[in-house]
Coordinates of N, CA, C and O in Angstrom, one line a residue:
X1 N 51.1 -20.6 -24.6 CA 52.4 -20.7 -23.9 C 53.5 -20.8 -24.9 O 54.5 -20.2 -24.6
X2 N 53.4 -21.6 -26.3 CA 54.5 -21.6 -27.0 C 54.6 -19.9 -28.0 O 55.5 -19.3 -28.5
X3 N 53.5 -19.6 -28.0 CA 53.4 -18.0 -28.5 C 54.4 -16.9 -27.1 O 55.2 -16.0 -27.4
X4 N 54.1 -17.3 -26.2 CA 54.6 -16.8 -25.1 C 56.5 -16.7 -25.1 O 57.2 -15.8 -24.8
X5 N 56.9 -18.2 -25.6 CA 58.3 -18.5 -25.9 C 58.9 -18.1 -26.5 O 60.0 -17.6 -26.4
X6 N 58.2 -18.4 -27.6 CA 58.9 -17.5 -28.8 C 58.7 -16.4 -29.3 O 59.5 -16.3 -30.2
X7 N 57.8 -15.3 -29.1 CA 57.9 -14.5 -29.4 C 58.3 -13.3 -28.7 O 57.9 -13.4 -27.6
X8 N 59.1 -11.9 -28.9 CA 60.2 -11.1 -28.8 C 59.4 -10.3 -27.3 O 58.1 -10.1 -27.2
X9 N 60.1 -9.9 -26.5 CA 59.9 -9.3 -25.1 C 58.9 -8.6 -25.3 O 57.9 -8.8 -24.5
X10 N 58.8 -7.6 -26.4 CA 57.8 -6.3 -26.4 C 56.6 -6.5 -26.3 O 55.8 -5.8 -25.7
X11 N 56.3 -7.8 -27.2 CA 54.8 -8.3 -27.4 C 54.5 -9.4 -26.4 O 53.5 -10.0 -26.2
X12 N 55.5 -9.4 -25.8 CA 55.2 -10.5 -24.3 C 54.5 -9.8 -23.5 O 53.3 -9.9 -23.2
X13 N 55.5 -8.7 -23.0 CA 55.1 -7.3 -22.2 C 53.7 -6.9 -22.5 O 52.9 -6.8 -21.5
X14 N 53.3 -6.8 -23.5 CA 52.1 -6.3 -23.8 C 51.0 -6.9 -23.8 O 50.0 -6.3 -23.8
X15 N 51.1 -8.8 -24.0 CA 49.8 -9.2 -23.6 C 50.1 -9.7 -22.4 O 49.6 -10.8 -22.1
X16 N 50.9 -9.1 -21.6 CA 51.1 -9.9 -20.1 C 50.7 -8.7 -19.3 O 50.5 -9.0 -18.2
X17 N 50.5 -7.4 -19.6 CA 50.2 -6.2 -19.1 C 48.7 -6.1 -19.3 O 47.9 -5.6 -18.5
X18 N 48.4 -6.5 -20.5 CA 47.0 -6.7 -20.9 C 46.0 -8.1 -20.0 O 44.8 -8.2 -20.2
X19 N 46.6 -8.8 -19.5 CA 45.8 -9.7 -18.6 C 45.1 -9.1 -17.6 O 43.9 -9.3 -17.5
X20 N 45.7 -8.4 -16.9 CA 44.9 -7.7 -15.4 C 43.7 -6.7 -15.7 O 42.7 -6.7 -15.1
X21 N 44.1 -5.9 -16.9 CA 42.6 -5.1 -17.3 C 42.2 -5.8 -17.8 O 41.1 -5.5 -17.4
X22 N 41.9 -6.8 -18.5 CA 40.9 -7.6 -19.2 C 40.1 -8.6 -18.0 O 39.0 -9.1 -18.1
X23 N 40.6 -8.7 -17.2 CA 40.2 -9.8 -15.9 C 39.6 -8.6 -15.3 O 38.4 -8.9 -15.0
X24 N 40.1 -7.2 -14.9 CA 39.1 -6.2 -14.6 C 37.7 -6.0 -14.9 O 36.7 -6.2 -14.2
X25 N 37.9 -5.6 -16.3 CA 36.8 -5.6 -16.9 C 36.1 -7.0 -16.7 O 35.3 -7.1 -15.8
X26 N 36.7 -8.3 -17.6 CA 35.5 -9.5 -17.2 C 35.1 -9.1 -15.8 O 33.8 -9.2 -15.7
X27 N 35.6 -8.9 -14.8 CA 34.7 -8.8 -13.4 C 33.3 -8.0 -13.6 O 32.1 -8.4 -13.5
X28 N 34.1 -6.6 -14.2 CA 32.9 -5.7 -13.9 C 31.8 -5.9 -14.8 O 30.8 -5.1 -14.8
X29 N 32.0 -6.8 -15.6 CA 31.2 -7.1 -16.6 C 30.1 -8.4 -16.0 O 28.8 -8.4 -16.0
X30 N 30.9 -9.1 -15.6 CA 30.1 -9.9 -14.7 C 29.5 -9.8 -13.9 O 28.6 -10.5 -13.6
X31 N 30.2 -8.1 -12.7 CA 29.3 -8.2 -11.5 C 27.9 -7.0 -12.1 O 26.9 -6.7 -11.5
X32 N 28.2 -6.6 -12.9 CA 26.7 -5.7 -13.7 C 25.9 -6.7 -14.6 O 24.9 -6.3 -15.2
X33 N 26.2 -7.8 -14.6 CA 25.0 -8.8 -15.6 C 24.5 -9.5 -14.3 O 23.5 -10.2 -14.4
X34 N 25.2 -9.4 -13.5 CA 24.5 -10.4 -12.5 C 23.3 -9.1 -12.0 O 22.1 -9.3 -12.1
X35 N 23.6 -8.2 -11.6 CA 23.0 -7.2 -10.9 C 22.0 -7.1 -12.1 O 20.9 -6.7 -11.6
X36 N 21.9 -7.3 -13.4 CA 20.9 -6.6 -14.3 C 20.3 -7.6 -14.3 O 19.1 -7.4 -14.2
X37 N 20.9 -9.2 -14.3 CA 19.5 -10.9 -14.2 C 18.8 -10.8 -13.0 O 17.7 -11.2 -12.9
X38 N 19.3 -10.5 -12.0 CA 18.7 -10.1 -10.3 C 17.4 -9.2 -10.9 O 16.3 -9.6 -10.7
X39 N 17.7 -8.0 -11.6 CA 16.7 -7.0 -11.4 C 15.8 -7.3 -12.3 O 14.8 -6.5 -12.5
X40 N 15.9 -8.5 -13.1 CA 14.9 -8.9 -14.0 C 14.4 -10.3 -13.5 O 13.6 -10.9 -14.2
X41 N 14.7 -10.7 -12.8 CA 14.1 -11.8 -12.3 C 13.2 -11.4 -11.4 O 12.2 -12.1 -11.1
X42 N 13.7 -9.8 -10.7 CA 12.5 -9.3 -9.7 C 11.5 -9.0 -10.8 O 10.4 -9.5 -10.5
X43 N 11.5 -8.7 -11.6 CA 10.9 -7.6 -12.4 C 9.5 -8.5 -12.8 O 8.3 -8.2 -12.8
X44 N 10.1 -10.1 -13.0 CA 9.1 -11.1 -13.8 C 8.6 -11.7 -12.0 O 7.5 -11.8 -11.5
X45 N 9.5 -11.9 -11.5 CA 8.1 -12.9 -10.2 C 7.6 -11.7 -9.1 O 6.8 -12.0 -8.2
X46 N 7.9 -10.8 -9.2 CA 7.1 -9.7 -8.1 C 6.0 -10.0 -8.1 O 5.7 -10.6 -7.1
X47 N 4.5 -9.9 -9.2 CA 4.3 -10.2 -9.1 C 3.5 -11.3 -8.8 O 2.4 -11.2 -8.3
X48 N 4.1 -12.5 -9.2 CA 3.5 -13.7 -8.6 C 3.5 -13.8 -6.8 O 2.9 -14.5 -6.0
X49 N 4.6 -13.0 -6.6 CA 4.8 -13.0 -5.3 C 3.9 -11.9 -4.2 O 3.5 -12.1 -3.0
X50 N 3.6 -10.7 -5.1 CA 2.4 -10.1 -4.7 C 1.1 -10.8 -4.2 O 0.5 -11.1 -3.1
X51 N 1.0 -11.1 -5.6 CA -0.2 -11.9 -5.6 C -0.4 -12.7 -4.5 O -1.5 -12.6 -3.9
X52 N 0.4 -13.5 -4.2 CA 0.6 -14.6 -3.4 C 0.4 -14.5 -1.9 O -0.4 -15.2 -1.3
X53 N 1.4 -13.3 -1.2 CA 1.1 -12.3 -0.4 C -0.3 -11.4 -0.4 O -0.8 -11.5 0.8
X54 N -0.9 -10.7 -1.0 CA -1.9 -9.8 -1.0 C -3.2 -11.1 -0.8 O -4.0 -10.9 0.1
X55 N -3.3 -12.3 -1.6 CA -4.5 -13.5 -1.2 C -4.5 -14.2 0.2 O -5.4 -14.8 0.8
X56 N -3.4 -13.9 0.6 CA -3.1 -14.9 2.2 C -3.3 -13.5 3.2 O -3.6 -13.7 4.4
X57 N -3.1 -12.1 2.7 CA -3.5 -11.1 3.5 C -5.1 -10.8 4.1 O -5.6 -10.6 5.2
X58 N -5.5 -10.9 2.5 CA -7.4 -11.0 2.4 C -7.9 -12.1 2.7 O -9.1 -12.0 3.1
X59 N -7.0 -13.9 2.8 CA -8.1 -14.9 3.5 C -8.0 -13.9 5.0 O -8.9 -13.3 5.6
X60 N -6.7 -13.9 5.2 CA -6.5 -14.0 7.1 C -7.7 -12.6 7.6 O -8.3 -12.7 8.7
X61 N -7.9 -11.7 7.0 CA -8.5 -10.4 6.8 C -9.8 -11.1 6.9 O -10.2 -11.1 8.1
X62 N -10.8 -11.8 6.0 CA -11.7 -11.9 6.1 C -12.0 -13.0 6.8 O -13.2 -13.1 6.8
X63 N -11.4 -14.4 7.6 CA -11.3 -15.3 8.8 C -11.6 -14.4 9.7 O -12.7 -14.4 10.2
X64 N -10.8 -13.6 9.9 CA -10.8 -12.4 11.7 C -12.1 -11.9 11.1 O -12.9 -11.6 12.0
X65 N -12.4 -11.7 10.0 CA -13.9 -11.1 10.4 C -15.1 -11.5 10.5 O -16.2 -11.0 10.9
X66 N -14.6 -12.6 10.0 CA -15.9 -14.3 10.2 C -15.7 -14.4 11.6 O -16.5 -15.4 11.9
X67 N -15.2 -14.1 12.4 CA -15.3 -14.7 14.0 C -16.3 -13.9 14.6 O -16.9 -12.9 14.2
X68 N -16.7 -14.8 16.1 CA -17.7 -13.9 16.5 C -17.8 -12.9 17.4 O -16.9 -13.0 18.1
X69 N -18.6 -11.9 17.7 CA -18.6 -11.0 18.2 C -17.6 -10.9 19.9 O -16.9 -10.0 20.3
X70 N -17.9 -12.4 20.6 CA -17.5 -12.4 21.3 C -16.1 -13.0 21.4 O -15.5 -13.1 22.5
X71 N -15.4 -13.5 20.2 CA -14.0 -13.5 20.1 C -13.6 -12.3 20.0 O -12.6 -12.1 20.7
X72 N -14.1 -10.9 19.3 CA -13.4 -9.7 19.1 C -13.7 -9.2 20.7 O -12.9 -8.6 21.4
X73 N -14.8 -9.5 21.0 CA -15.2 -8.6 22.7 C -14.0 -8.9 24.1 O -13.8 -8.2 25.1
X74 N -13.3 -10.2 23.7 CA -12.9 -10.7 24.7 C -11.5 -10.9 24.4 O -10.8 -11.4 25.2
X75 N -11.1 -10.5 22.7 CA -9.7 -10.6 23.0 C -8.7 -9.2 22.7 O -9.3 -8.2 23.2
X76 N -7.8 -9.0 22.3 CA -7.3 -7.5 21.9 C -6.9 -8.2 21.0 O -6.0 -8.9 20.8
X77 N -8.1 -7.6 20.1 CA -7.5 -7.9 18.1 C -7.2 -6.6 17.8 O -7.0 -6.7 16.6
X78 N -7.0 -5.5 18.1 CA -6.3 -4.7 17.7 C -4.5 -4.9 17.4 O -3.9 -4.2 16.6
X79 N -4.1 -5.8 18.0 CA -3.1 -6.6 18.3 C -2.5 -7.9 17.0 O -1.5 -8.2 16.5
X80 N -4.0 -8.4 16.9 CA -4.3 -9.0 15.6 C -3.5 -8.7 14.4 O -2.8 -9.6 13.9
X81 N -3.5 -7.6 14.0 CA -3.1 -6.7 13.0 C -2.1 -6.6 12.5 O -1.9 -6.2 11.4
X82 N -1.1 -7.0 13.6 CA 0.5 -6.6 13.9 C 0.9 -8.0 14.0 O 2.1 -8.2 13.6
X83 N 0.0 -9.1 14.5 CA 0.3 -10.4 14.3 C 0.4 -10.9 12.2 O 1.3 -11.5 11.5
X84 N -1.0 -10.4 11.6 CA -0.8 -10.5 10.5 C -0.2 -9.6 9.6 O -0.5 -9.6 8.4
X85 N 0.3 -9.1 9.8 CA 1.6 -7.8 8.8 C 2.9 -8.7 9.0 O 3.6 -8.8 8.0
X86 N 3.1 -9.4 10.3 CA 4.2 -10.0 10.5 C 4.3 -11.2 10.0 O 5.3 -11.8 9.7
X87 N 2.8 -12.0 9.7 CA 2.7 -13.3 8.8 C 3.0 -13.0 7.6 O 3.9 -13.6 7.0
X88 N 2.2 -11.5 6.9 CA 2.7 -11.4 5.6 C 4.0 -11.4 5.5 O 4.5 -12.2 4.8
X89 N 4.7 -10.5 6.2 CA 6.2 -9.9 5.7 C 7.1 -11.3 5.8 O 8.2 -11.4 5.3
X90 N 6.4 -12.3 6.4 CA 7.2 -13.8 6.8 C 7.1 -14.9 5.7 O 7.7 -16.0 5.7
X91 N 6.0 -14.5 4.8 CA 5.5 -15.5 3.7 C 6.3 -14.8 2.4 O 7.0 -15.4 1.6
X92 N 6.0 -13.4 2.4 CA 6.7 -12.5 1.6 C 8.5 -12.6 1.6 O 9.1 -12.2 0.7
X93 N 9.1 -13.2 2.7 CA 10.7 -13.1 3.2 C 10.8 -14.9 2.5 O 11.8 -15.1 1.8
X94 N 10.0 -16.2 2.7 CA 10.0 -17.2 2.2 C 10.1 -17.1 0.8 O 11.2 -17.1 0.3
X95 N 9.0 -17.1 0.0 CA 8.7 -16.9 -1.2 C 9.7 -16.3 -2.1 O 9.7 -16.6 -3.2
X96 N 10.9 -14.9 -1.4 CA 11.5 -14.2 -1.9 C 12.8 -15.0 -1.6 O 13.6 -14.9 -2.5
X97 N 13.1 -15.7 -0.6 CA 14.3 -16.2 -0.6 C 14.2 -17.7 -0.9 O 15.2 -18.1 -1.6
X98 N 13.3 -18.8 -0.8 CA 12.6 -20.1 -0.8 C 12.8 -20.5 -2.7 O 13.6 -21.2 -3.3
X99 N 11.7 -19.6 -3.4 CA 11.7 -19.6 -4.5 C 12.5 -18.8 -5.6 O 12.8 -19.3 -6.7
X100 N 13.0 -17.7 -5.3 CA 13.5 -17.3 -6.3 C 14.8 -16.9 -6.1 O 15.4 -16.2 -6.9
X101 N 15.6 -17.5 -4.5 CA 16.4 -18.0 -4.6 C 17.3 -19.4 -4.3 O 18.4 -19.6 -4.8
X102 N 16.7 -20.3 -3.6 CA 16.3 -21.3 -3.7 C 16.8 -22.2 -4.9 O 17.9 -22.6 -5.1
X103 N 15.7 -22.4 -5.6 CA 15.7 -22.9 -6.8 C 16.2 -22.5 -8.0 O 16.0 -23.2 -9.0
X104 N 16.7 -21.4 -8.1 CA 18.0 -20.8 -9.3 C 18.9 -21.4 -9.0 O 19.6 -21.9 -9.8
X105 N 19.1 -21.6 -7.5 CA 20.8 -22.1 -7.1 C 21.1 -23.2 -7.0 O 22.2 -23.6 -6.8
X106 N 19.8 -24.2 -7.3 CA 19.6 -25.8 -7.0 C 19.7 -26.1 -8.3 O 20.4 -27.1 -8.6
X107 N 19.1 -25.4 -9.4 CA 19.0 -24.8 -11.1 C 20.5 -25.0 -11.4 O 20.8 -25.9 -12.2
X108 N 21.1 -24.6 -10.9 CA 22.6 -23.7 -11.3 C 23.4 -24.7 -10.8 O 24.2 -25.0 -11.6
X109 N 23.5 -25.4 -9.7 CA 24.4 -26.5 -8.9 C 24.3 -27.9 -9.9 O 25.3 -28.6 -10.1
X110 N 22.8 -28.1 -10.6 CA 22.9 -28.9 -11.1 C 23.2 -29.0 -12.8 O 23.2 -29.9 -13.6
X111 N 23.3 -27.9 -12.9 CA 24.1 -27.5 -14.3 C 25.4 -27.8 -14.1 O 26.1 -28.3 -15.0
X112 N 25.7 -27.5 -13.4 CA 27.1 -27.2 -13.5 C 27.5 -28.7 -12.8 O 28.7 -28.9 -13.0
X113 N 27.0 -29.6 -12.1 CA 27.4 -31.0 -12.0 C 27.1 -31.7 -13.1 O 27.7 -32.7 -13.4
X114 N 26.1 -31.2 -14.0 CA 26.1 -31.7 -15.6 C 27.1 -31.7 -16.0 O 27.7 -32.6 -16.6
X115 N 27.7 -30.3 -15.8 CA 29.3 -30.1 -17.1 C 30.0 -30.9 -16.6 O 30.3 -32.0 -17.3
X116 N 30.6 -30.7 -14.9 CA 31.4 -31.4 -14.8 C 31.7 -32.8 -14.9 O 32.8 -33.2 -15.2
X117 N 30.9 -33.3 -14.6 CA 30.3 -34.7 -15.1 C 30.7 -35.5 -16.6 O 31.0 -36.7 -16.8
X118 N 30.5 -34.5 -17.5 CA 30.3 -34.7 -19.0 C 32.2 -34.4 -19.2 O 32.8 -35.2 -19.9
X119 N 32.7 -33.7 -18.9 CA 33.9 -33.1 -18.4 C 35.1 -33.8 -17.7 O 36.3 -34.0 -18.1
X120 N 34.7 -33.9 -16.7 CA 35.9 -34.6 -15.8 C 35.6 -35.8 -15.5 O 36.6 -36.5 -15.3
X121 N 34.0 -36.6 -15.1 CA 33.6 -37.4 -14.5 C 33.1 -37.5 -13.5 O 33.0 -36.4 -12.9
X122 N 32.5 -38.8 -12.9 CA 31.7 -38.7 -11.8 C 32.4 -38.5 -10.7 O 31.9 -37.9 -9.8
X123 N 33.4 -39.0 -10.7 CA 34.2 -38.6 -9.6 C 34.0 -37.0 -8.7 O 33.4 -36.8 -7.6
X124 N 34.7 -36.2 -9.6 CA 34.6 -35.3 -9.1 C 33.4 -34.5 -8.9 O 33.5 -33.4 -8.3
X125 N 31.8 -35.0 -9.5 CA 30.8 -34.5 -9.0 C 30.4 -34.8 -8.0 O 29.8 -33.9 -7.4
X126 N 30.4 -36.1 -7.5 CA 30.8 -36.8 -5.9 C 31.4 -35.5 -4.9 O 30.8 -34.7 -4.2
X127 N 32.7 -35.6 -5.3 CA 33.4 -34.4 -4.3 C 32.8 -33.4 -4.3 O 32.7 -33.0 -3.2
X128 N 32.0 -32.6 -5.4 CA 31.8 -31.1 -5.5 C 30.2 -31.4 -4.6 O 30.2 -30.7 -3.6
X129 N 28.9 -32.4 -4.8 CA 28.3 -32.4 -4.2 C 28.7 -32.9 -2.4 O 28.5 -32.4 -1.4
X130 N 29.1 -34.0 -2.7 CA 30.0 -34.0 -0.7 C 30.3 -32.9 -0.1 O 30.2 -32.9 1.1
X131 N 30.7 -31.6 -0.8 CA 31.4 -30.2 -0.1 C 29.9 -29.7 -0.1 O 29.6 -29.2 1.0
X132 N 29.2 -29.8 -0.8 CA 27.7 -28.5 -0.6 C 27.1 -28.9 0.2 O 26.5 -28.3 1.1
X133 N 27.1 -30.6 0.0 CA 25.9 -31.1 1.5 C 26.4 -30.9 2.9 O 25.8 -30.8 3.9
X134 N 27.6 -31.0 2.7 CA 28.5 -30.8 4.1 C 28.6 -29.2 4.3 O 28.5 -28.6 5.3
X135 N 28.6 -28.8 3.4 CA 28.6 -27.0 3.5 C 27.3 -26.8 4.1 O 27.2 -26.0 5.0
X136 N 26.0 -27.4 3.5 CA 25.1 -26.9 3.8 C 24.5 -27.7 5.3 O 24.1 -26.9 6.2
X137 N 24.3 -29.0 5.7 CA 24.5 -29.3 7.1 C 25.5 -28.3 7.8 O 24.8 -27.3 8.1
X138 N 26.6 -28.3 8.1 CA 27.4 -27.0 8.6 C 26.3 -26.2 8.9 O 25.5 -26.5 9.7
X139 N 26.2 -25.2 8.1 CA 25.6 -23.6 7.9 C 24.1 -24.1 9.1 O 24.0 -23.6 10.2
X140 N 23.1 -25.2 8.7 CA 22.1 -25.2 9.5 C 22.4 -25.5 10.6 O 21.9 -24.7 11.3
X141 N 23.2 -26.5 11.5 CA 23.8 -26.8 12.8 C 24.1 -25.7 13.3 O 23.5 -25.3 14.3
X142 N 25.3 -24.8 12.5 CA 26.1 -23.5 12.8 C 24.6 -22.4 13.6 O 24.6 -22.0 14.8
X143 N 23.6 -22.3 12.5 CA 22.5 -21.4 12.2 C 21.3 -22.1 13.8 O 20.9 -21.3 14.6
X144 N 21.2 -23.4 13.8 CA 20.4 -23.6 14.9 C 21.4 -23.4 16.0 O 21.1 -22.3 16.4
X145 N 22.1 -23.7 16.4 CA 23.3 -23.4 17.8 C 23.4 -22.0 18.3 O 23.3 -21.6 19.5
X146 N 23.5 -21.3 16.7 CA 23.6 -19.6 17.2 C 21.8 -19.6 17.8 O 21.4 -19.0 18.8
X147 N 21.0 -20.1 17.0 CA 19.6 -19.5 17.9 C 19.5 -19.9 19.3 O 19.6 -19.2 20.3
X148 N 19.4 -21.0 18.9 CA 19.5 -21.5 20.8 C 20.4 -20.5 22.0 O 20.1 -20.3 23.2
X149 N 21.4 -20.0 21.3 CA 21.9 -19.1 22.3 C 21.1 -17.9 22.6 O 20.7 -17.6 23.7
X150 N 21.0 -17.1 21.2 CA 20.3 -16.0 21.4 C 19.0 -16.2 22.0 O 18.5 -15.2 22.5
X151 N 18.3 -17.3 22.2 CA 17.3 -17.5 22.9 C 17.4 -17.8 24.3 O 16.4 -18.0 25.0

């Protein structure tokens, strides 16, 4: 700011012109590192997430075929099938959103109540966690109310 004061219009002009592309860039810089740690976080838990998915495919697979003749005679397990594709794709949608995003962001909330903390005080990590838990109560209330209707 005192560089700002004293020094002659031209060079004011010029790093005050220079703020908006530099904040440009930092964005686009930011929103391509985030998009490249996304694609490497897929890269490392796929997978464990496979894995995890394809074992709960093959118990449920070989259960239905441990049953006995006269559970397959008497029920429509062809039907079966489409029940467990929809288990996987539902363990597969947990795991993907539960774990590896989940706990990055619980990771990350508590870093950053570290700084602030170390930084400003307890005070204000109070307020910042008061708004998330209240944000996040909200969102589930909000999130059960809308089902109930649609149901």
């Amino acid at each position: 700011v005192d560089w700002l004061t004293t020094a002659d219009a031209a060079s004011v002009a010029t790093a005050l012109s220079l703020v908006p592309i530099m904040l440009i860039v930092a964005y686009g810089v930011g929103r391509v590192m985030m998009m490249v740690t996304t694609q490497i976080r897929d890269v490392l838990f796929t997978r464990v997430g496979q894995y995890a998915v394809r074992r709960l495919s093959n118990e449920a697979f070989q259960h239905l075929h441990a049953l006995s003749l006269r559970f397959h005679l008497e029920r429509k397990t062809g039907g079966l099938s489409r029940v467990i594709e929809r288990g996987r794709a539902a363990v597969e949608l947990i795991i993907r959103m539960g774990i590896l995003n989940s706990v990055p962001t619980a990771l990350e909330l508590l870093l950053v109540l570290g700084i602030v903390a170390w930084l400003f005080g307890w005070e204000f990590v109070l307020v910042i966690a008061g708004t998330v838990i209240a944000y996040t109560v909200y969102t589930f209330k909000a999130s059960e109310w809308r089902l109930a209707i649609r149901r």
